[in-house]
């Protein structure tokens, strides 16, 4: 087929099934990125969970999440809705930080499907179960902030549209920044394999 990947049995695995899981079919070999090959080749069955770039990804993405949450918290304090009411300002800032942290986890769940591949190439919406779980989690998170009886339990406040805009912007930034980092990593992997 002209592809560098084996289209038949992988001798290391001893099965056609493993070959299909670890490498693309001949039809799709042309769209299989260098980053994807790195994902497949760097992490085998006996590889550590932290191998193949996973550990470094956990570290920088964890730091990034913390930075985004603290940025939203800082913006809430710098540009308050309830000017002059320090208690309300702080309560809003905490609620926005809480909402941002929760939403980042939901957005980032799509990011971590691959260490190096773009979210656009891994088929982010293929798994119905995964998508439903994200939707249910989103509804539950929103309920803690929007449903009045739950506000008191979770000690959160109602947010206005501008505050939700900051929360959504901060949360979605996780996908954009990680996508940029993955793009740079794929370029570096490509140069290393030339």
Coordinates of C-alpha atoms in Angstrom, one line a residue, residues 69 96-108 137 141 171:
X69 CA -8.1 29.1 37.5
X96 CA -16.0 31.7 39.2
X97 CA -12.8 29.8 40.2
X98 CA -14.9 26.8 41.2
X99 CA -16.8 26.8 37.9
X100 CA -13.6 27.3 35.9
X101 CA -11.9 24.4 37.6
X102 CA -14.9 22.1 36.9
X103 CA -15.3 23.1 33.3
X104 CA -11.6 22.8 32.6
X105 CA -11.8 19.2 33.6
X106 CA -14.6 18.6 31.2
X107 CA -13.0 20.4 28.3
X108 CA -9.6 18.8 29.1
X137 CA -21.2 16.2 34.6
X141 CA -21.8 21.4 37.8
X171 CA -12.0 27.1 30.7

